[in-house]
Short mmCIF file of C-alpha atoms in Angstrom, two decimals:
data_model
loop_
_atom_site.label_atom_id
_atom_site.label_comp_id
_atom_site.label_asym_id
_atom_site.label_seq_id
_atom_site.Cartn_x
_atom_site.Cartn_y
_atom_site.Cartn_z
CA UNK A 1 -17.38 1.54 22.16
CA UNK A 2 -14.65 2.59 19.75
CA UNK A 3 -15.72 5.20 16.99
CA UNK A 4 -15.41 3.82 13.12
CA UNK A 5 -15.07 5.81 10.06
CA UNK A 6 -15.52 4.41 6.53
CA UNK A 7 -12.85 4.97 3.90
CA UNK A 8 -8.97 4.90 3.81
CA UNK A 9 -7.05 7.24 6.02
CA UNK A 10 -4.65 10.13 4.44
CA UNK A 11 -2.17 8.89 6.72
CA UNK A 12 -2.35 5.77 5.42
CA UNK A 13 -2.13 7.06 1.83
CA UNK A 14 1.13 8.93 2.42
CA UNK A 15 2.70 6.32 4.02
CA UNK A 16 2.21 3.50 0.84
CA UNK A 17 4.27 6.48 -1.95
CA UNK A 18 7.01 6.80 1.49
CA UNK A 19 7.20 3.71 2.98
CA UNK A 20 10.30 0.96 1.78
CA UNK A 21 9.22 -2.65 1.52
CA UNK A 22 11.72 -4.61 4.32
CA UNK A 23 12.19 -8.01 2.77
CA UNK A 24 11.54 -10.38 -0.26
CA UNK A 25 11.99 -9.66 -3.94
CA UNK A 26 11.34 -6.18 -3.72
CA UNK A 27 12.97 -5.19 -0.76
CA UNK A 28 13.69 -0.98 -1.18
CA UNK A 29 11.02 -0.24 -3.02
CA UNK A 30 8.74 2.23 -2.59
CA UNK A 31 4.99 0.27 -1.40
CA UNK A 32 3.12 1.85 -4.40
CA UNK A 33 6.07 0.56 -6.99
CA UNK A 34 5.30 -3.12 -6.15
CA UNK A 35 3.81 -4.61 -9.21
CA UNK A 36 0.00 -6.05 -9.11
CA UNK A 37 1.30 -9.00 -9.84
CA UNK A 38 3.48 -9.30 -7.06
CA UNK A 39 0.29 -8.13 -4.47
CA UNK A 40 -2.01 -10.55 -5.88
CA UNK A 41 0.60 -13.21 -5.50
CA UNK A 42 1.59 -12.07 -2.00
CA UNK A 43 -2.77 -12.02 -1.39
CA UNK A 44 -3.39 -15.88 -2.91
CA UNK A 45 -0.08 -16.72 0.07
CA UNK A 46 -1.66 -14.17 3.44
CA UNK A 47 -0.35 -11.09 3.86
CA UNK A 48 1.88 -10.93 6.94
CA UNK A 49 0.80 -9.34 10.41
CA UNK A 50 0.80 -5.97 11.44
CA UNK A 51 1.00 -2.84 9.27
CA UNK A 52 2.97 -4.26 6.86
CA UNK A 53 0.64 -6.65 6.08
CA UNK A 54 -2.12 -3.81 5.99
CA UNK A 55 -0.47 -1.75 3.84
CA UNK A 56 -0.08 -4.36 1.34
CA UNK A 57 -3.43 -5.43 1.74
CA UNK A 58 -4.82 -1.56 1.05
CA UNK A 59 -2.24 -1.42 -1.71
CA UNK A 60 -3.45 -4.70 -2.99
CA UNK A 61 -7.50 -3.18 -3.59
CA UNK A 62 -5.76 -0.05 -4.52
CA UNK A 63 -4.63 -1.51 -6.69
CA UNK A 64 -7.00 -4.31 -8.15
CA UNK A 65 -9.26 -1.54 -8.50
CA UNK A 66 -8.01 0.76 -10.86
CA UNK A 67 -7.85 3.78 -8.07
CA UNK A 68 -3.52 4.30 -8.51
CA UNK A 69 -4.33 7.92 -9.06
CA UNK A 70 -5.65 7.95 -6.05
CA UNK A 71 -1.65 7.50 -4.97
CA UNK A 72 -0.17 9.77 -7.80
CA UNK A 73 -0.59 13.79 -6.20
CA UNK A 74 0.47 12.20 -2.65
CA UNK A 75 3.84 10.85 -4.00
CA UNK A 76 4.02 14.54 -6.23
CA UNK A 77 3.91 15.88 -3.22
CA UNK A 78 6.26 14.01 -0.70
CA UNK A 79 9.30 14.02 -3.39
CA UNK A 80 9.35 17.90 -3.87
#
């Protein structure tokens, strides 16, 4: 039986401020820099499968709920 934990794993948050969008209108942008309206559009169309889709869906939920402040300290730490 798998051991599931609640909440977002720190590795996912770190990836949101380091991973770049591989294609589309925002190709090359760090995921956390993608505007909310684009994430809403992707939500309506359906996120891609796999890790990228999970990352974009997580970012969508963060932005939708006004939790961007969770990413700011990680971004500062990552780009020192």
